[in-house]
Amino acid sequence: MIGGAAALTWPLAGVYAREAVEAWPSRPITLIVPYPTGGANDMLGRLIGQKLAERLKQQVIVDNRPGAGTLIGASQAARAAPNGYTLFLGGFASNAVTPLLIKTDFHPVDDFAPIGLIGTAPMVVITHEASPYRTLKDVIDAARANPGRLTYGSSGNGSPLHMAGVSFCLKNKLDMAHVPYKGGSAHILDLMAGRLDVIFDSTTNATPLITGAKVRPIAVSAKARMPDFPDVPTFAEAGIPDVEVNGWYALYAPTRTPASILATLSAALQEALASPDVIERLRSVGVTPGTGTRRELADYTASEYAKYRALVRDGGIKVD
């Protein structure tokens, strides 16, 4: 673990903190994104980095550090000097789930200072166009009539897609077959070809598929219907109120980063998230903007970590 009493003995911690408070930012800031270039996480990192740079009057460099289910980038961020010059685009995998499945050298809550929640991406149940399932009730009825026969695909064990499927099955006492894929879009291609029954996907990934009429949406896990899909009922409207699994995106710094710097970053993030162009860009990829406050993210990170710790235990989830 990076945090804790041992961290207090680091001889340079005070030096970094004093330098950061006295003249920050006086040089470029690095934003670590634990995913490869391209895709939603990279896009969000670059969008937020650009907006922070405009407000802080300093360059923000996106540093893509993919690998180990986000743990390579997360570990680097957690180990960075707490001086405000290293930020981290975290979320569901890095700060809630993956550290529960793979041993890490950091704690996903204690070793990161929250700056603000960028946004959340609800899960949507999708199926192929020729599927006989048009409602969640159709899926539940078929799963109960054919235990272990209905399939749901995911991008891998411990992914948001997998967690949503496990939560759905546990809440409804269903036996459905999980088919994990090793990332990429193979699970989507198999769904569209009719080789999978359903996928519990994030709106970030599913939105272009739905708007392109490549898949059929059944229900969304949001608290209210999505503006872009007003005809798609929520899980609660479909009679399942207790399943809530969201992808989410957040901005962190290493723990012990000076409070004055965190406050400045949070204010800059809140201003960015309130701008119409950022709101529109987020919503175009199925992300509901957050407010960007430190308290919101602190509470959200802790609650998500606790929720998935219980789900990993109850669902017997393990990595491949």
mmCIF file of C-alpha atoms in Angstrom:
data_model
loop_
_atom_site.group_PDB
_atom_site.id
_atom_site.type_symbol
_atom_site.label_atom_id
_atom_site.label_comp_id
_atom_site.label_asym_id
_atom_site.label_seq_id
_atom_site.Cartn_x
_atom_site.Cartn_y
_atom_site.Cartn_z
ATOM 1 C CA MET A 1 0.000 0.000 0.000
ATOM 2 C CA ILE A 2 1.313 3.471 -0.890
ATOM 3 C CA GLY A 3 -0.559 5.350 1.828
ATOM 4 C CA GLY A 4 -0.302 4.949 5.580
ATOM 5 C CA ALA A 5 2.365 5.675 8.178
ATOM 6 C CA ALA A 6 5.254 4.544 5.967
ATOM 7 C CA ALA A 7 4.503 7.314 3.494
ATOM 8 C CA LEU A 8 5.118 9.946 6.159
ATOM 9 C CA THR A 9 8.801 9.025 6.361
ATOM 10 C CA TRP A 10 9.418 9.896 2.725
ATOM 11 C CA PRO A 11 12.069 12.648 3.063
ATOM 12 C CA LEU A 12 11.038 14.587 -0.054
ATOM 13 C CA ALA A 13 7.310 14.750 0.673
ATOM 14 C CA GLY A 14 7.569 18.088 2.473
ATOM 15 C CA VAL A 15 9.788 19.558 -0.237
ATOM 16 C CA TYR A 16 7.348 18.609 -2.991
ATOM 17 C CA ALA A 17 4.426 19.978 -1.019
ATOM 18 C CA ARG A 18 6.134 23.331 -0.342
ATOM 19 C CA GLU A 19 7.157 23.725 -3.996
ATOM 20 C CA ALA A 20 3.640 22.903 -5.154
ATOM 21 C CA VAL A 21 1.990 25.417 -2.858
ATOM 22 C CA GLU A 22 4.467 28.215 -3.618
ATOM 23 C CA ALA A 23 4.293 28.135 -7.422
ATOM 24 C CA TRP A 24 1.702 25.903 -9.001
ATOM 25 C CA PRO A 25 1.388 25.230 -11.822
ATOM 26 C CA SER A 26 4.711 26.471 -13.155
ATOM 27 C CA ARG A 27 5.277 23.611 -15.612
ATOM 28 C CA PRO A 28 3.223 21.088 -17.628
ATOM 29 C CA ILE A 29 0.897 18.700 -15.787
ATOM 30 C CA THR A 30 0.716 15.003 -16.680
ATOM 31 C CA LEU A 31 -2.654 13.262 -16.814
ATOM 32 C CA ILE A 32 -2.251 9.481 -16.693
ATOM 33 C CA VAL A 33 -4.938 7.584 -18.597
ATOM 34 C CA PRO A 34 -4.727 3.818 -17.880
ATOM 35 C CA TYR A 35 -6.057 2.901 -21.333
ATOM 36 C CA PRO A 36 -4.608 2.934 -24.862
ATOM 37 C CA THR A 37 -5.241 5.766 -27.288
ATOM 38 C CA GLY A 38 -8.678 5.738 -28.864
ATOM 39 C CA GLY A 39 -11.850 4.740 -27.048
ATOM 40 C CA ALA A 40 -14.019 6.521 -24.521
ATOM 41 C CA ASN A 41 -11.496 6.790 -21.678
ATOM 42 C CA ASP A 42 -8.828 8.318 -23.886
ATOM 43 C CA MET A 43 -11.335 10.734 -25.415
ATOM 44 C CA LEU A 44 -12.529 11.844 -21.979
ATOM 45 C CA GLY A 45 -8.967 12.231 -20.724
ATOM 46 C CA ARG A 46 -8.042 14.450 -23.649
ATOM 47 C CA LEU A 47 -11.253 16.463 -23.377
ATOM 48 C CA ILE A 48 -10.808 17.131 -19.656
ATOM 49 C CA GLY A 49 -7.072 17.706 -20.064
ATOM 50 C CA GLN A 50 -7.708 20.364 -22.689
ATOM 51 C CA LYS A 51 -10.296 22.116 -20.543
ATOM 52 C CA LEU A 52 -8.051 22.069 -17.463
ATOM 53 C CA ALA A 53 -5.179 23.475 -19.515
ATOM 54 C CA GLU A 54 -7.344 26.372 -20.660
ATOM 55 C CA ARG A 55 -8.328 27.228 -17.099
ATOM 56 C CA LEU A 56 -4.971 26.627 -15.404
ATOM 57 C CA LYS A 57 -2.982 28.361 -18.177
ATOM 58 C CA GLN A 58 -0.593 25.429 -18.290
ATOM 59 C CA GLN A 59 -0.162 22.484 -20.651
ATOM 60 C CA VAL A 60 -1.783 19.168 -19.623
ATOM 61 C CA ILE A 61 -0.077 16.182 -21.248
ATOM 62 C CA VAL A 62 -2.091 12.962 -21.584
ATOM 63 C CA ASP A 63 0.095 9.955 -20.805
ATOM 64 C CA ASN A 64 -1.548 6.665 -21.879
ATOM 65 C CA ARG A 65 -0.409 3.827 -19.604
ATOM 66 C CA PRO A 66 -2.575 0.773 -20.427
ATOM 67 C CA GLY A 67 -2.151 -2.737 -19.089
ATOM 68 C CA ALA A 68 -3.069 -5.108 -16.256
ATOM 69 C CA GLY A 69 -6.683 -3.989 -16.258
ATOM 70 C CA THR A 70 -5.723 -0.333 -15.522
ATOM 71 C CA LEU A 71 -3.326 -1.268 -12.706
ATOM 72 C CA ILE A 72 -0.131 -0.172 -14.493
ATOM 73 C CA GLY A 73 -1.346 3.396 -14.889
ATOM 74 C CA ALA A 74 -2.996 3.460 -11.478
ATOM 75 C CA SER A 75 0.160 2.240 -9.736
ATOM 76 C CA GLN A 76 2.268 4.870 -11.476
ATOM 77 C CA ALA A 77 -0.180 7.590 -10.455
ATOM 78 C CA ALA A 78 -0.349 6.406 -6.848
ATOM 79 C CA ARG A 79 3.474 6.426 -6.623
ATOM 80 C CA ALA A 80 3.876 9.885 -8.171
ATOM 81 C CA ALA A 81 5.057 12.861 -6.148
ATOM 82 C CA PRO A 82 2.048 14.580 -4.508
ATOM 83 C CA ASN A 83 2.843 17.990 -5.959
ATOM 84 C CA GLY A 84 -0.047 18.567 -8.366
ATOM 85 C CA TYR A 85 1.896 17.699 -11.501
ATOM 86 C CA THR A 86 0.510 14.180 -11.877
ATOM 87 C CA LEU A 87 -3.226 13.546 -12.228
ATOM 88 C CA PHE A 88 -5.091 10.316 -12.887
ATOM 89 C CA LEU A 89 -8.199 9.484 -14.892
ATOM 90 C CA GLY A 90 -9.680 6.770 -12.707
ATOM 91 C CA GLY A 91 -12.990 4.999 -12.495
ATOM 92 C CA PHE A 92 -14.848 1.729 -12.162
ATOM 93 C CA ALA A 93 -11.907 -0.568 -12.956
ATOM 94 C CA SER A 94 -8.956 1.210 -11.379
ATOM 95 C CA ASN A 95 -10.608 2.492 -8.212
ATOM 96 C CA ALA A 96 -13.257 -0.096 -7.445
ATOM 97 C CA VAL A 97 -13.089 -3.521 -9.102
ATOM 98 C CA THR A 98 -9.720 -4.569 -10.513
ATOM 99 C CA PRO A 99 -7.841 -4.159 -7.198
ATOM 100 C CA LEU A 100 -10.366 -6.603 -5.713
ATOM 101 C CA LEU A 101 -9.374 -9.227 -8.277
ATOM 102 C CA ILE A 102 -5.645 -8.641 -8.778
ATOM 103 C CA LYS A 103 -3.055 -7.905 -6.083
ATOM 104 C CA THR A 104 -1.869 -4.306 -6.237
ATOM 105 C CA ASP A 105 0.805 -2.155 -4.610
ATOM 106 C CA PHE A 106 -1.707 0.591 -3.848
ATOM 107 C CA HIS A 107 -5.106 1.025 -2.249
ATOM 108 C CA PRO A 108 -7.740 2.266 -4.731
ATOM 109 C CA VAL A 109 -9.382 4.570 -2.174
ATOM 110 C CA ASP A 110 -6.725 5.520 0.371
ATOM 111 C CA ASP A 111 -3.910 6.266 -2.072
ATOM 112 C CA PHE A 112 -5.794 8.706 -4.290
ATOM 113 C CA ALA A 113 -6.965 12.220 -3.467
ATOM 114 C CA PRO A 114 -10.367 12.868 -5.078
ATOM 115 C CA ILE A 115 -10.684 15.885 -7.355
ATOM 116 C CA GLY A 116 -14.068 15.337 -8.952
ATOM 117 C CA LEU A 117 -16.479 12.937 -10.619
ATOM 118 C CA ILE A 118 -16.490 13.579 -14.355
ATOM 119 C CA GLY A 119 -19.540 11.474 -15.146
ATOM 120 C CA THR A 120 -21.315 8.140 -15.066
ATOM 121 C CA ALA A 121 -22.369 5.782 -17.835
ATOM 122 C CA PRO A 122 -25.366 3.581 -16.940
ATOM 123 C CA MET A 123 -25.624 0.028 -18.212
ATOM 124 C CA VAL A 124 -28.094 -0.872 -20.939
ATOM 125 C CA VAL A 125 -29.283 -4.372 -21.790
ATOM 126 C CA ILE A 126 -28.941 -4.955 -25.515
ATOM 127 C CA THR A 127 -29.787 -7.889 -27.761
ATOM 128 C CA HIS A 128 -29.654 -8.600 -31.497
ATOM 129 C CA GLU A 129 -32.338 -7.493 -33.915
ATOM 130 C CA ALA A 130 -33.733 -11.006 -34.475
ATOM 131 C CA SER A 131 -33.918 -11.787 -30.752
ATOM 132 C CA PRO A 132 -37.270 -12.883 -29.300
ATOM 133 C CA TYR A 133 -36.484 -10.849 -26.142
ATOM 134 C CA ARG A 134 -38.009 -7.378 -26.131
ATOM 135 C CA THR A 135 -38.292 -6.716 -22.395
ATOM 136 C CA LEU A 136 -36.402 -7.613 -19.231
ATOM 137 C CA LYS A 137 -39.340 -9.813 -18.275
ATOM 138 C CA ASP A 138 -38.806 -11.795 -21.477
ATOM 139 C CA VAL A 139 -35.178 -12.382 -20.492
ATOM 140 C CA ILE A 140 -36.029 -13.323 -16.904
ATOM 141 C CA ASP A 141 -38.807 -15.708 -17.943
ATOM 142 C CA ALA A 142 -36.578 -17.419 -20.509
ATOM 143 C CA ALA A 143 -33.693 -17.716 -18.034
ATOM 144 C CA ARG A 144 -35.929 -19.312 -15.412
ATOM 145 C CA ALA A 145 -37.378 -21.722 -17.956
ATOM 146 C CA ASN A 146 -33.922 -22.677 -19.234
ATOM 147 C CA PRO A 147 -31.382 -22.524 -16.379
ATOM 148 C CA GLY A 148 -27.832 -22.091 -17.632
ATOM 149 C CA ARG A 149 -28.889 -21.798 -21.275
ATOM 150 C CA LEU A 150 -29.230 -18.061 -21.807
ATOM 151 C CA THR A 151 -25.913 -16.320 -22.406
ATOM 152 C CA TYR A 152 -24.593 -12.868 -21.651
ATOM 153 C CA GLY A 153 -21.264 -11.691 -23.004
ATOM 154 C CA SER A 154 -18.717 -9.324 -21.519
ATOM 155 C CA SER A 155 -15.305 -7.867 -22.239
ATOM 156 C CA GLY A 156 -13.802 -10.029 -19.483
ATOM 157 C CA ASN A 157 -14.165 -11.147 -15.881
ATOM 158 C CA GLY A 158 -14.513 -8.156 -13.572
ATOM 159 C CA SER A 159 -15.520 -5.772 -16.364
ATOM 160 C CA PRO A 160 -18.542 -3.494 -15.849
ATOM 161 C CA LEU A 161 -20.443 -5.744 -18.270
ATOM 162 C CA HIS A 162 -19.682 -8.809 -16.168
ATOM 163 C CA MET A 163 -20.506 -7.057 -12.894
ATOM 164 C CA ALA A 164 -23.851 -5.895 -14.272
ATOM 165 C CA GLY A 165 -24.687 -9.433 -15.368
ATOM 166 C CA VAL A 166 -23.731 -10.912 -11.998
ATOM 167 C CA SER A 167 -25.773 -8.291 -10.140
ATOM 168 C CA PHE A 168 -28.754 -8.900 -12.414
ATOM 169 C CA CYS A 169 -28.595 -12.667 -11.897
ATOM 170 C CA LEU A 170 -28.137 -12.437 -8.124
ATOM 171 C CA LYS A 171 -31.021 -10.005 -7.667
ATOM 172 C CA ASN A 172 -33.356 -12.180 -9.745
ATOM 173 C CA LYS A 173 -31.992 -15.580 -8.664
ATOM 174 C CA LEU A 174 -31.153 -16.506 -12.256
ATOM 175 C CA ASP A 175 -28.689 -18.971 -13.728
ATOM 176 C CA MET A 176 -27.318 -17.419 -16.914
ATOM 177 C CA ALA A 177 -24.084 -18.405 -18.662
ATOM 178 C CA HIS A 178 -21.392 -15.731 -18.645
ATOM 179 C CA VAL A 179 -19.226 -15.699 -21.783
ATOM 180 C CA PRO A 180 -16.114 -13.550 -21.197
ATOM 181 C CA TYR A 181 -14.094 -12.161 -24.105
ATOM 182 C CA LYS A 182 -10.599 -10.731 -23.951
ATOM 183 C CA GLY A 183 -11.535 -7.118 -24.624
ATOM 184 C CA GLY A 184 -12.032 -5.646 -28.066
ATOM 185 C CA SER A 185 -15.383 -5.892 -29.840
ATOM 186 C CA ALA A 186 -15.683 -9.662 -30.338
ATOM 187 C CA HIS A 187 -18.556 -9.888 -27.843
ATOM 188 C CA ILE A 188 -20.471 -7.187 -29.740
ATOM 189 C CA LEU A 189 -19.919 -8.947 -33.063
ATOM 190 C CA ASP A 190 -21.143 -12.242 -31.605
ATOM 191 C CA LEU A 191 -24.224 -10.533 -30.174
ATOM 192 C CA MET A 192 -25.115 -8.969 -33.514
ATOM 193 C CA ALA A 193 -24.621 -12.364 -35.170
ATOM 194 C CA GLY A 194 -27.025 -13.985 -32.702
ATOM 195 C CA ARG A 195 -24.375 -16.088 -30.952
ATOM 196 C CA LEU A 196 -25.082 -14.339 -27.637
ATOM 197 C CA ASP A 197 -28.475 -13.642 -26.119
ATOM 198 C CA VAL A 198 -27.801 -10.341 -24.340
ATOM 199 C CA ILE A 199 -25.048 -8.007 -23.204
ATOM 200 C CA PHE A 200 -25.186 -5.665 -20.219
ATOM 201 C CA ASP A 201 -23.172 -2.877 -21.824
ATOM 202 C CA SER A 202 -22.328 0.682 -20.820
ATOM 203 C CA THR A 203 -24.169 3.467 -22.601
ATOM 204 C CA THR A 204 -20.746 4.768 -23.635
ATOM 205 C CA ASN A 205 -20.193 1.690 -25.787
ATOM 206 C CA ALA A 206 -23.808 0.948 -26.676
ATOM 207 C CA THR A 207 -24.955 4.413 -27.772
ATOM 208 C CA PRO A 208 -23.459 4.305 -31.294
ATOM 209 C CA LEU A 209 -24.718 0.730 -31.732
ATOM 210 C CA ILE A 210 -28.239 1.719 -30.732
ATOM 211 C CA THR A 211 -28.350 4.887 -32.832
ATOM 212 C CA GLY A 212 -26.979 2.891 -35.757
ATOM 213 C CA ALA A 213 -29.788 0.312 -35.320
ATOM 214 C CA LYS A 214 -27.221 -2.472 -34.945
ATOM 215 C CA VAL A 215 -28.644 -3.738 -31.638
ATOM 216 C CA ARG A 216 -31.963 -3.563 -29.789
ATOM 217 C CA PRO A 217 -31.996 -1.895 -26.344
ATOM 218 C CA ILE A 218 -34.236 -3.505 -23.713
ATOM 219 C CA ALA A 219 -33.692 -1.503 -20.526
ATOM 220 C CA VAL A 220 -31.253 0.955 -18.969
ATOM 221 C CA SER A 221 -29.960 0.983 -15.382
ATOM 222 C CA ALA A 222 -30.218 4.773 -15.042
ATOM 223 C CA LYS A 223 -32.558 6.318 -12.467
ATOM 224 C CA ALA A 224 -34.467 8.038 -15.273
ATOM 225 C CA ARG A 225 -34.892 7.343 -18.968
ATOM 226 C CA MET A 226 -32.033 8.530 -21.160
ATOM 227 C CA PRO A 227 -32.859 11.612 -23.273
ATOM 228 C CA ASP A 228 -31.413 9.957 -26.373
ATOM 229 C CA PHE A 229 -33.487 6.783 -25.816
ATOM 230 C CA PRO A 230 -36.824 7.951 -24.399
ATOM 231 C CA ASP A 231 -38.579 4.711 -25.386
ATOM 232 C CA VAL A 232 -36.185 2.479 -23.433
ATOM 233 C CA PRO A 233 -37.516 1.818 -19.895
ATOM 234 C CA THR A 234 -35.351 1.904 -16.792
ATOM 235 C CA PHE A 235 -34.672 -1.238 -14.785
ATOM 236 C CA ALA A 236 -37.005 0.124 -12.095
ATOM 237 C CA GLU A 237 -39.804 0.642 -14.614
ATOM 238 C CA ALA A 238 -39.239 -2.933 -15.757
ATOM 239 C CA GLY A 239 -39.795 -4.139 -12.179
ATOM 240 C CA ILE A 240 -36.145 -4.492 -11.106
ATOM 241 C CA PRO A 241 -35.305 -1.477 -8.912
ATOM 242 C CA ASP A 242 -32.182 -2.725 -7.139
ATOM 243 C CA VAL A 243 -29.721 -3.306 -9.989
ATOM 244 C CA GLU A 244 -27.452 -0.295 -10.446
ATOM 245 C CA VAL A 245 -24.083 -0.826 -12.120
ATOM 246 C CA ASN A 246 -22.499 2.170 -13.798
ATOM 247 C CA GLY A 247 -19.306 2.805 -15.637
ATOM 248 C CA TRP A 248 -17.795 6.012 -14.246
ATOM 249 C CA TYR A 249 -14.973 8.431 -14.888
ATOM 250 C CA ALA A 250 -13.199 10.555 -12.302
ATOM 251 C CA LEU A 251 -10.170 12.761 -11.737
ATOM 252 C CA TYR A 252 -7.709 11.999 -8.927
ATOM 253 C CA ALA A 253 -4.294 13.063 -7.680
ATOM 254 C CA PRO A 254 -1.865 11.130 -5.471
ATOM 255 C CA THR A 255 -2.810 11.211 -1.817
ATOM 256 C CA ARG A 256 -1.112 13.963 0.238
ATOM 257 C CA THR A 257 -1.396 16.428 -2.656
ATOM 258 C CA PRO A 258 -1.807 19.854 -0.979
ATOM 259 C CA ALA A 259 -5.417 20.823 -0.305
ATOM 260 C CA SER A 260 -4.996 24.198 -2.008
ATOM 261 C CA ILE A 261 -4.000 22.499 -5.273
ATOM 262 C CA LEU A 262 -6.852 20.006 -5.035
ATOM 263 C CA ALA A 263 -9.297 22.855 -4.478
ATOM 264 C CA THR A 264 -7.997 24.708 -7.540
ATOM 265 C CA LEU A 265 -8.220 21.572 -9.672
ATOM 266 C CA SER A 266 -11.720 20.793 -8.459
ATOM 267 C CA ALA A 267 -12.907 24.316 -9.216
ATOM 268 C CA ALA A 268 -11.395 24.116 -12.710
ATOM 269 C CA LEU A 269 -13.055 20.744 -13.295
ATOM 270 C CA GLN A 270 -16.447 21.990 -12.093
ATOM 271 C CA GLU A 271 -16.192 24.963 -14.434
ATOM 272 C CA ALA A 272 -15.303 22.661 -17.336
ATOM 273 C CA LEU A 273 -18.168 20.257 -16.616
ATOM 274 C CA ALA A 274 -20.629 23.159 -16.587
ATOM 275 C CA SER A 275 -19.663 24.324 -20.085
ATOM 276 C CA PRO A 276 -22.233 23.456 -22.794
ATOM 277 C CA ASP A 277 -19.683 21.939 -25.181
ATOM 278 C CA VAL A 278 -18.404 19.508 -22.539
ATOM 279 C CA ILE A 279 -21.939 18.563 -21.493
ATOM 280 C CA GLU A 280 -22.856 17.885 -25.119
ATOM 281 C CA ARG A 281 -19.685 15.869 -25.765
ATOM 282 C CA LEU A 282 -20.248 13.703 -22.698
ATOM 283 C CA ARG A 283 -23.904 13.082 -23.454
ATOM 284 C CA SER A 284 -23.074 12.203 -27.076
ATOM 285 C CA VAL A 285 -21.222 9.129 -25.763
ATOM 286 C CA GLY A 286 -23.824 8.205 -23.141
ATOM 287 C CA VAL A 287 -22.110 9.823 -20.142
ATOM 288 C CA THR A 288 -24.172 11.741 -17.585
ATOM 289 C CA PRO A 289 -21.970 14.642 -16.374
ATOM 290 C CA GLY A 290 -21.017 14.803 -12.706
ATOM 291 C CA THR A 291 -20.691 17.975 -10.677
ATOM 292 C CA GLY A 292 -16.952 17.666 -10.218
ATOM 293 C CA THR A 293 -16.879 18.242 -6.434
ATOM 294 C CA ARG A 294 -14.281 16.567 -4.225
ATOM 295 C CA ARG A 295 -16.852 15.439 -1.657
ATOM 296 C CA GLU A 296 -19.044 13.847 -4.305
ATOM 297 C CA LEU A 297 -16.150 11.797 -5.615
ATOM 298 C CA ALA A 298 -14.855 10.844 -2.154
ATOM 299 C CA ASP A 299 -18.258 9.463 -1.180
ATOM 300 C CA TYR A 300 -18.823 7.818 -4.555
ATOM 301 C CA THR A 301 -15.428 6.068 -4.648
ATOM 302 C CA ALA A 302 -15.853 4.651 -1.149
ATOM 303 C CA SER A 303 -19.401 3.444 -1.829
ATOM 304 C CA GLU A 304 -18.488 1.858 -5.178
ATOM 305 C CA TYR A 305 -15.508 0.038 -3.675
ATOM 306 C CA ALA A 306 -17.651 -1.327 -0.848
ATOM 307 C CA LYS A 307 -20.450 -2.336 -3.231
ATOM 308 C CA TYR A 308 -18.182 -4.291 -5.560
ATOM 309 C CA ARG A 309 -16.245 -5.881 -2.745
ATOM 310 C CA ALA A 310 -19.552 -7.436 -1.663
ATOM 311 C CA LEU A 311 -20.500 -8.340 -5.250
ATOM 312 C CA VAL A 312 -17.132 -10.007 -5.922
ATOM 313 C CA ARG A 313 -17.593 -12.033 -2.739
ATOM 314 C CA ASP A 314 -21.237 -12.954 -3.284
ATOM 315 C CA GLY A 315 -20.785 -13.710 -6.980
ATOM 316 C CA GLY A 316 -17.580 -15.689 -6.517
ATOM 317 C CA ILE A 317 -15.916 -13.551 -9.182
ATOM 318 C CA LYS A 318 -12.318 -14.336 -10.113
ATOM 319 C CA VAL A 319 -9.988 -13.228 -12.878
ATOM 320 C CA ASP A 320 -9.317 -15.516 -15.855
#
